[in-house]
Amino acid sequence: MAKPVKRHSNTAGLPPGTLVHVGEKKTEEVQITYLDYDELNFQEKQVSDISECFQFKATPTVTWINIDGIHRIDIIEKLGQQFGLHPLILEGILNTEQRPKFEDFEECIFVAIKMLGYDDQKQSSYAEHVSLVLGPNFVISFQEKVGDVFEPIRDRIRNAKGRIRKMGSDYLAYSLLDAVVDNYFVILEKLGEKVESIGEELIAEPTEKALHQIHSLKRELIFLRKSVWPLRELINGLQKSESSFIKESTRVYLRDVYDHTIQIIDTIESLRDTVSGMLDVYLSSISNRMNAVMKVLTIIATIFIPLTFIVGIYGMNFKYMPELEWRWGYGIVVLIMALVAVSMLLYFRKKKWL
Amino acid sequence: MAKPVKRHSNTAGLPPGTLVHVGEKKTEEVQITYLDYDELNFQEKQVSDISECFQFKATPTVTWINIDGIHRIDIIEKLGQQFGLHPLILEGILNTEQRPKFEDFEECIFVAIKMLGYDDQKQSSYAEHVSLVLGPNFVISFQEKVGDVFEPIRDRIRNAKGRIRKMGSDYLAYSLLDAVVDNYFVILEKLGEKVESIGEELIAEPTEKALHQIHSLKRELIFLRKSVWPLRELINGLQKSESSFIKESTRVYLRDVYDHTIQIIDTIESLRDTVSGMLDVYLSSISNRMNAVMKVLTIIATIFIPLTFIVGIYGMNFKYMPELEWRWGYGIVVLIMALVAVSMLLYFRKKKWL
Amino acid sequence: MAKPVKRHSNTAGLPPGTLVHVGEKKTEEVQITYLDYDELNFQEKQVSDISECFQFKATPTVTWINIDGIHRIDIIEKLGQQFGLHPLILEGILNTEQRPKFEDFEECIFVAIKMLGYDDQKQSSYAEHVSLVLGPNFVISFQEKVGDVFEPIRDRIRNAKGRIRKMGSDYLAYSLLDAVVDNYFVILEKLGEKVESIGEELIAEPTEKALHQIHSLKRELIFLRKSVWPLRELINGLQKSESSFIKESTRVYLRDVYDHTIQIIDTIESLRDTVSGMLDVYLSSISNRMNAVMKVLTIIATIFIPLTFIVGIYGMNFKYMPELEWRWGYGIVVLIMALVAVSMLLYFRKKKWL
Amino acid sequence: MAKPVKRHSNTAGLPPGTLVHVGEKKTEEVQITYLDYDELNFQEKQVSDISECFQFKATPTVTWINIDGIHRIDIIEKLGQQFGLHPLILEGILNTEQRPKFEDFEECIFVAIKMLGYDDQKQSSYAEHVSLVLGPNFVISFQEKVGDVFEPIRDRIRNAKGRIRKMGSDYLAYSLLDAVVDNYFVILEKLGEKVESIGEELIAEPTEKALHQIHSLKRELIFLRKSVWPLRELINGLQKSESSFIKESTRVYLRDVYDHTIQIIDTIESLRDTVSGMLDVYLSSISNRMNAVMKVLTIIATIFIPLTFIVGIYGMNFKYMPELEWRWGYGIVVLIMALVAVSMLLYFRKKKWL
Amino acid sequence: MAKPVKRHSNTAGLPPGTLVHVGEKKTEEVQITYLDYDELNFQEKQVSDISECFQFKATPTVTWINIDGIHRIDIIEKLGQQFGLHPLILEGILNTEQRPKFEDFEECIFVAIKMLGYDDQKQSSYAEHVSLVLGPNFVISFQEKVGDVFEPIRDRIRNAKGRIRKMGSDYLAYSLLDAVVDNYFVILEKLGEKVESIGEELIAEPTEKALHQIHSLKRELIFLRKSVWPLRELINGLQKSESSFIKESTRVYLRDVYDHTIQIIDTIESLRDTVSGMLDVYLSSISNRMNAVMKVLTIIATIFIPLTFIVGIYGMNFKYMPELEWRWGYGIVVLIMALVAVSMLLYFRKKKWL
């Protein structure tokens, strides 16, 4: 899970458009791949020099350039010059703290989103900064490191499955967004399982560890929410944008992705409600236990304190205490004490403390 | 009641429009029925092959095709081809996790809603995914299993009761929506009774079981709210949509359904407030009981601890303790102790602890 | 005060427009009265047959037909046919659970509101369903039972006081709305007094009864709020509606009523804040009392427990305990105990527990 | 501070426009003054008969008529007839419970606001109902009693300071509004000081009195908020109104007043946050004290209870108890007890209870 | 950190446009500097007389006049006359309590913002009032004291770095805004570190000091939020304003700044959530400790109280107590007591109190 405030200040004061990579470097090598296709043709290649991709700018085929690793500023810069990208786009690609947004430029549409992942070791989700540049016949995608949720899309392009090979670059961009959004459900499921297992633990025994887990869950849900809320606006904006890059037929698909983001937000809110409820249950369990402890103390103390007083009386050393001399004094006192104890117990039963 | 996160991830990565049934299969057999009618004619038949229904596409009569069971993808696919349904409609029909929504297509209107049911054994409500496709002269409805709230509508069509036989397919679609929404009141009543009975139980005795019931009620209300909120937007959208499939005369009826959804939301909010109030009452009852326990302990302890001290004094074995030799020493000490006890009791009465 | 969920389900499944009376019957006899007036003429009559009122439909004078008791469906139906009312209006008149709303029809405006009353015996407010139908030269009002807040308006019409006799049916409808809204202030005042008296009680002594009263007040305020919120939208809607039945000169009066509803909402919110504050005061009073109880226990126990230990020491029966033989042993021990007690008391004073 | 619900019900049922003074009478005598000025001329006079002011209606000079005391309905009525004021304006002037609002009439603009004052004796703020009627060349202001925040404006007019003598009646109305709004800052400062002093008291010692003060502050802030919120809408509405009485050059000044109301709202919200924080601090101080009390009890009890048991053992009167005969029995027991006590203390230190 | 209510009242009652410096004087000397540049030329000079800057008003070059220290009203007034600034602008420049806003005048755009700083000694952030006046070819900036976040911008202008020298005055104004907003991240980072360090402290040991720190953090975040929220509207308004002073090409940059303010708000909300969570953790830690204390007391008391009672019995001085004479009486009693103690301990273990 993310820290609430990340280092962003190293860019403070720099002129806008200065290309600085913000965030930690998550990979050593930068990997560049392109897929170029139309309904009939298809080629895919991993290249070491970004300029190999420039040939496709002029062709009518759809080209998808994918770049894993965004710390090599020179590559981004070259690409920017070749495709005529606005300095703010380049800045947005490099700034891993960029809030999800889309920006409508004349020559292209820029989309920045968060791709979620789940770290099984740390038992928490993390976000990866992904940017898309959508032009009339190309999509360029930037990721922080190798490994993504786009493999099924590549397969569909390679094998000409579905309608993707017949559609334009806007449909490709939509498919990428859809893959990212669909993956949120996978993360939410993991969180859902975690919520359930902590919930069961809590009913069995409310420990302080559980409390810390509940709070960490809460923070994780807030973190997720922060990633999804702007996503919703983003996709709504894209769907309603007047850009000519997005065809009418693709908008209905974007509306579908929009519905998914709403569903994700609903699920997050449900989980938040559940977690809040767990906190309430925890707190009242604690107070119930306290109550039980107090009751035991009270019962024991209120029974034995008067009895101890009685035995104390006959432990006094007064010379003239007639009861001490009686033949059945001891027995009578024991009897009286038994009576006191029994009436106390009856009183407690009446009060429903037993 | 539903789990917060349901399995949805098995569709993640699939191309949009891939037909996969999401959710558990709730019935074995798929049951297909059609009703075809206009003001004068009427026929109803249960068919085993969906293609028997295709003849009605061209006729001017209103046709209602109802399909119980949505796991047979081939049936849905055939229907889709025949009626020219968009791939996203088919996906929406099959996805039982679909959030209530409506979508305006050129050739039809697609509506997805939740039909509520109440499981008397589990003592909780559940939702069934219902989809409607409204065309110029047909309505196709899809349900997860046999058994629904539409029987009165079928009766009205069969017996030509009310104005339904004189109206078009849009009025039929409205009638179906109205039936689903009206059924929410039935569920809310059951919940209302549950709330009341728990409330009474709580006043009699605040147990931890009641606390868990309150929390489960709270979750159930959140679940209901999640179903109704999008319904409200949906019906508002339908009523204001510019689709030519919905005639002006039907819109006033949709406005009426809209008012009902608002009333349902109001009722849910009232129940939520009541349940929250119950939680407060529970918590302060618990703390009041704690208080009562503490008071008993305090009264007993503060009366007897000083007395025990006094008897302890005269239990000391000092050689030279003049009081021990006195003739009335014992009596005086008993008297002093009685005085202490009485003044303590008076003090407690003054403090209103007794 | 109303239950959160009322029986509504008996209409579920019925065709829309089926006339069924929803709610309990509050009167036996249905009472029909009409007032017919213009600037110069005036007549008023209680009739037994609704058809006596139909003559006024065509006359240019303003006619106010008032019907007390809405369980006689035949009367409502006849009226509906004569005045050409939409089936949904008739349904709205009969449904006492109808949420406050107004609906703009071609031939008339339909308004449903809640008229509040206060039951002095049950010490709580209740709502009565009132409907108004406003046509070009008539107003028809429906109430659940005899007895209303409209008497001053009748007086003004009878005696030609104010400008009501010079104005049209829209001004009459406004006057009725205004009377209903003004009556809310009366109810709020009663509630305000209740809040104050409970508040004073609470400061004197925080009992569990007060807690229950606070919660019932809270529920009552929520109930009121539920009646007023839709009223606000209703009146705003009326004022801004494009209906030709409402003249420009009447709109400024509606704006005034609107201001009153806002003021009512403000007052309800203030009362809610006050009641919430009372709850906080109650809870901290309880916890303060607990605190006081604990302090007494602690002071008594911490003073006497060490003393009891000391006297216990010299109650031991060891053969060789030199102190026991001392001449001033007893005196010294008593002195030591006094010192312990005093230093304890000083410690408590320093800690501000005394 | 105001009661949550004031008497308003005595107007319920009256026809709208019936002139009734709502609220308590705050002054005996009604004081009428006028100021009449343009850039060159100026006259000011206190008159006993309102009709003396009517001469200025026709003159092009700006006239400001100020009336202190609104219980003389005849004066208001005469004025209304002369200046052609709508009955609802007159009602609004007399109703001291009127919510702040402005209303755009053809012949004038009506503004109702709350002027705040601070009662140093009761240590609380109060609101006075002030109404303004702005016409093409006059402003009439109504106040509940003598004494206001307008003196500096009168001075500016008398001495022709600033631009007020060169501007029209709209600028005068703006100046009055500005004076009222500026005075809110004075009240807020007083409240701010109160908040601070209670805050310091609270840190020194959390008493129940402080709790009551916090709650009364909270209520006072809610009361203020209720006065300012509608003010904000009011001024925004005025600034954006299409009335010809407000010149373009004055609107920028109204925008400035609007900014001030926003700042006042911000300040109130800040104070509310601070007060809420104080409540939290109070509650956790109380619970911390409770904690401290419990610790002392626990430490004393857990050290001495076992010791008392030990001395109890050797107080038993068994014939055969070898330890009692030992030469060093007493010494050994004292040693054991010292050991027990020390180890207890070490345990508590480890637990950080000491 | 700021007090909730600052002295503002000394301007109450003054005519609008009266130039009064509101707030404390933060510098003695007023420092005036200008930078004048276009793509080819550049000059920078610190002047002692403001009139030296007036020469640039007519030149087509971009001029940036910066004034550190706003208590010299004469300077501001002279500047205002020369550049034709509206009296409200001058008032806004001098009022250090001015809420962030922008105002569109005919001859210029006025922007008031808060520049944040961090006082390392007091460990808290503070705000400085900064105003910008943007004209067709000039920007005038006003600060409360020497020292700002604009140095990098001056460097860029001096060295002709980036595109600033090629752009107009609107780009300069944007750059200044961007520098101020970027600096918020620096402050947030410091706060973030503080939150983290308190969080760690809290887990180690929940002290009352930590509670006060949490509350002061909360207040600081509220203070920050109050500065940023209006900033967001401000920049949104600027970007969408129809002023001709802001060129189309600059708007995309303003949109970027807008995104940054949203991100800042998000971060503040995250921090607030974290701090709220810390408060919850603190409170439940406290209650857990209380619980632990109670358990120890209960265990000790419930074990020893019955034992003390038993030894009390055999401390009684009855003449006829057969057990006292038994040979193994003492041993048997000790055994019985051991049994009681062990069964108690087993009971506690079963209850999971040990």
PDB file of N, CA and C in Angstrom, chain A residues 86-111:
ATOM      1  N   HIS A  86       2.764  17.269 -26.907  1.00  0.00           N
ATOM      2  CA  HIS A  86       2.862  18.479 -26.098  1.00  0.00           C
ATOM      3  C   HIS A  86       3.769  18.217 -24.889  1.00  0.00           C
ATOM      4  N   PRO A  87       4.587  19.210 -24.488  1.00  0.00           N
ATOM      5  CA  PRO A  87       5.483  18.980 -23.335  1.00  0.00           C
ATOM      6  C   PRO A  87       4.749  18.453 -22.110  1.00  0.00           C
ATOM      7  N   LEU A  88       3.506  18.881 -21.878  1.00  0.00           N
ATOM      8  CA  LEU A  88       2.785  18.416 -20.686  1.00  0.00           C
ATOM      9  C   LEU A  88       2.473  16.926 -20.772  1.00  0.00           C
ATOM     10  N   ILE A  89       2.314  16.406 -21.989  1.00  0.00           N
ATOM     11  CA  ILE A  89       2.115  14.957 -22.130  1.00  0.00           C
ATOM     12  C   ILE A  89       3.357  14.231 -21.656  1.00  0.00           C
ATOM     13  N   LEU A  90       4.514  14.690 -22.128  1.00  0.00           N
ATOM     14  CA  LEU A  90       5.770  14.027 -21.743  1.00  0.00           C
ATOM     15  C   LEU A  90       5.950  14.078 -20.233  1.00  0.00           C
ATOM     16  N   GLU A  91       5.674  15.232 -19.656  1.00  0.00           N
ATOM     17  CA  GLU A  91       5.742  15.367 -18.202  1.00  0.00           C
ATOM     18  C   GLU A  91       4.813  14.368 -17.527  1.00  0.00           C
ATOM     19  N   GLY A  92       3.602  14.257 -18.049  1.00  0.00           N
ATOM     20  CA  GLY A  92       2.604  13.347 -17.479  1.00  0.00           C
ATOM     21  C   GLY A  92       3.027  11.897 -17.565  1.00  0.00           C
ATOM     22  N   ILE A  93       3.725  11.552 -18.643  1.00  0.00           N
ATOM     23  CA  ILE A  93       4.186  10.166 -18.799  1.00  0.00           C
ATOM     24  C   ILE A  93       5.218   9.831 -17.730  1.00  0.00           C
ATOM     25  N   LEU A  94       6.082  10.802 -17.453  1.00  0.00           N
ATOM     26  CA  LEU A  94       7.206  10.553 -16.542  1.00  0.00           C
ATOM     27  C   LEU A  94       6.812  10.657 -15.073  1.00  0.00           C
ATOM     28  N   ASN A  95       5.746  11.372 -14.777  1.00  0.00           N
ATOM     29  CA  ASN A  95       5.363  11.607 -13.384  1.00  0.00           C
ATOM     30  C   ASN A  95       4.489  10.466 -12.871  1.00  0.00           C
ATOM     31  N   THR A  96       5.115   9.544 -12.147  1.00  0.00           N
ATOM     32  CA  THR A  96       4.379   8.364 -11.682  1.00  0.00           C
ATOM     33  C   THR A  96       3.360   8.727 -10.612  1.00  0.00           C
ATOM     34  N   GLU A  97       3.419   9.970 -10.112  1.00  0.00           N
ATOM     35  CA  GLU A  97       2.423  10.410  -9.124  1.00  0.00           C
ATOM     36  C   GLU A  97       1.207  11.049  -9.783  1.00  0.00           C
ATOM     37  N   GLN A  98       1.228  11.102 -11.112  1.00  0.00           N
ATOM     38  CA  GLN A  98       0.124  11.712 -11.869  1.00  0.00           C
ATOM     39  C   GLN A  98      -1.216  11.096 -11.477  1.00  0.00           C
ATOM     40  N   ARG A  99      -2.164  11.950 -11.158  1.00  0.00           N
ATOM     41  CA  ARG A  99      -3.527  11.498 -10.892  1.00  0.00           C
ATOM     42  C   ARG A  99      -4.171  11.036 -12.190  1.00  0.00           C
ATOM     43  N   PRO A 100      -4.967   9.946 -12.178  1.00  0.00           N
ATOM     44  CA  PRO A 100      -5.629   9.521 -13.411  1.00  0.00           C
ATOM     45  C   PRO A 100      -6.372  10.683 -14.060  1.00  0.00           C
ATOM     46  N   LYS A 101      -6.112  10.909 -15.329  1.00  0.00           N
ATOM     47  CA  LYS A 101      -6.803  11.989 -16.040  1.00  0.00           C
ATOM     48  C   LYS A 101      -6.684  11.731 -17.540  1.00  0.00           C
ATOM     49  N   PHE A 102      -7.494  12.419 -18.313  1.00  0.00           N
ATOM     50  CA  PHE A 102      -7.284  12.399 -19.752  1.00  0.00           C
ATOM     51  C   PHE A 102      -7.275  13.834 -20.223  1.00  0.00           C
ATOM     52  N   GLU A 103      -6.548  14.064 -21.300  1.00  0.00           N
ATOM     53  CA  GLU A 103      -6.397  15.422 -21.815  1.00  0.00           C
ATOM     54  C   GLU A 103      -6.545  15.341 -23.330  1.00  0.00           C
ATOM     55  N   ASP A 104      -7.377  16.211 -23.835  1.00  0.00           N
ATOM     56  CA  ASP A 104      -7.702  16.228 -25.253  1.00  0.00           C
ATOM     57  C   ASP A 104      -6.795  17.210 -25.972  1.00  0.00           C
ATOM     58  N   PHE A 105      -5.771  16.728 -26.700  1.00  0.00           N
ATOM     59  CA  PHE A 105      -4.949  17.649 -27.482  1.00  0.00           C
ATOM     60  C   PHE A 105      -5.390  17.581 -28.932  1.00  0.00           C
ATOM     61  N   GLU A 106      -4.874  18.508 -29.713  1.00  0.00           N
ATOM     62  CA  GLU A 106      -5.287  18.526 -31.115  1.00  0.00           C
ATOM     63  C   GLU A 106      -4.805  17.286 -31.843  1.00  0.00           C
ATOM     64  N   GLU A 107      -3.541  16.926 -31.552  1.00  0.00           N
ATOM     65  CA  GLU A 107      -2.967  15.849 -32.350  1.00  0.00           C
ATOM     66  C   GLU A 107      -3.160  14.459 -31.740  1.00  0.00           C
ATOM     67  N   CYS A 108      -3.616  14.412 -30.480  1.00  0.00           N
ATOM     68  CA  CYS A 108      -3.793  13.109 -29.838  1.00  0.00           C
ATOM     69  C   CYS A 108      -4.574  13.258 -28.529  1.00  0.00           C
ATOM     70  N   ILE A 109      -4.938  12.110 -27.942  1.00  0.00           N
ATOM     71  CA  ILE A 109      -5.566  12.107 -26.621  1.00  0.00           C
ATOM     72  C   ILE A 109      -4.585  11.461 -25.656  1.00  0.00           C
ATOM     73  N   PHE A 110      -4.391  12.088 -24.495  1.00  0.00           N
ATOM     74  CA  PHE A 110      -3.490  11.536 -23.497  1.00  0.00           C
ATOM     75  C   PHE A 110      -4.309  11.005 -22.319  1.00  0.00           C
ATOM     76  N   VAL A 111      -4.010   9.779 -21.920  1.00  0.00           N
ATOM     77  CA  VAL A 111      -4.717   9.166 -20.801  1.00  0.00           C
ATOM     78  C   VAL A 111      -3.700   8.640 -19.797  1.00  0.00           C
TER      79      VAL A 111
END
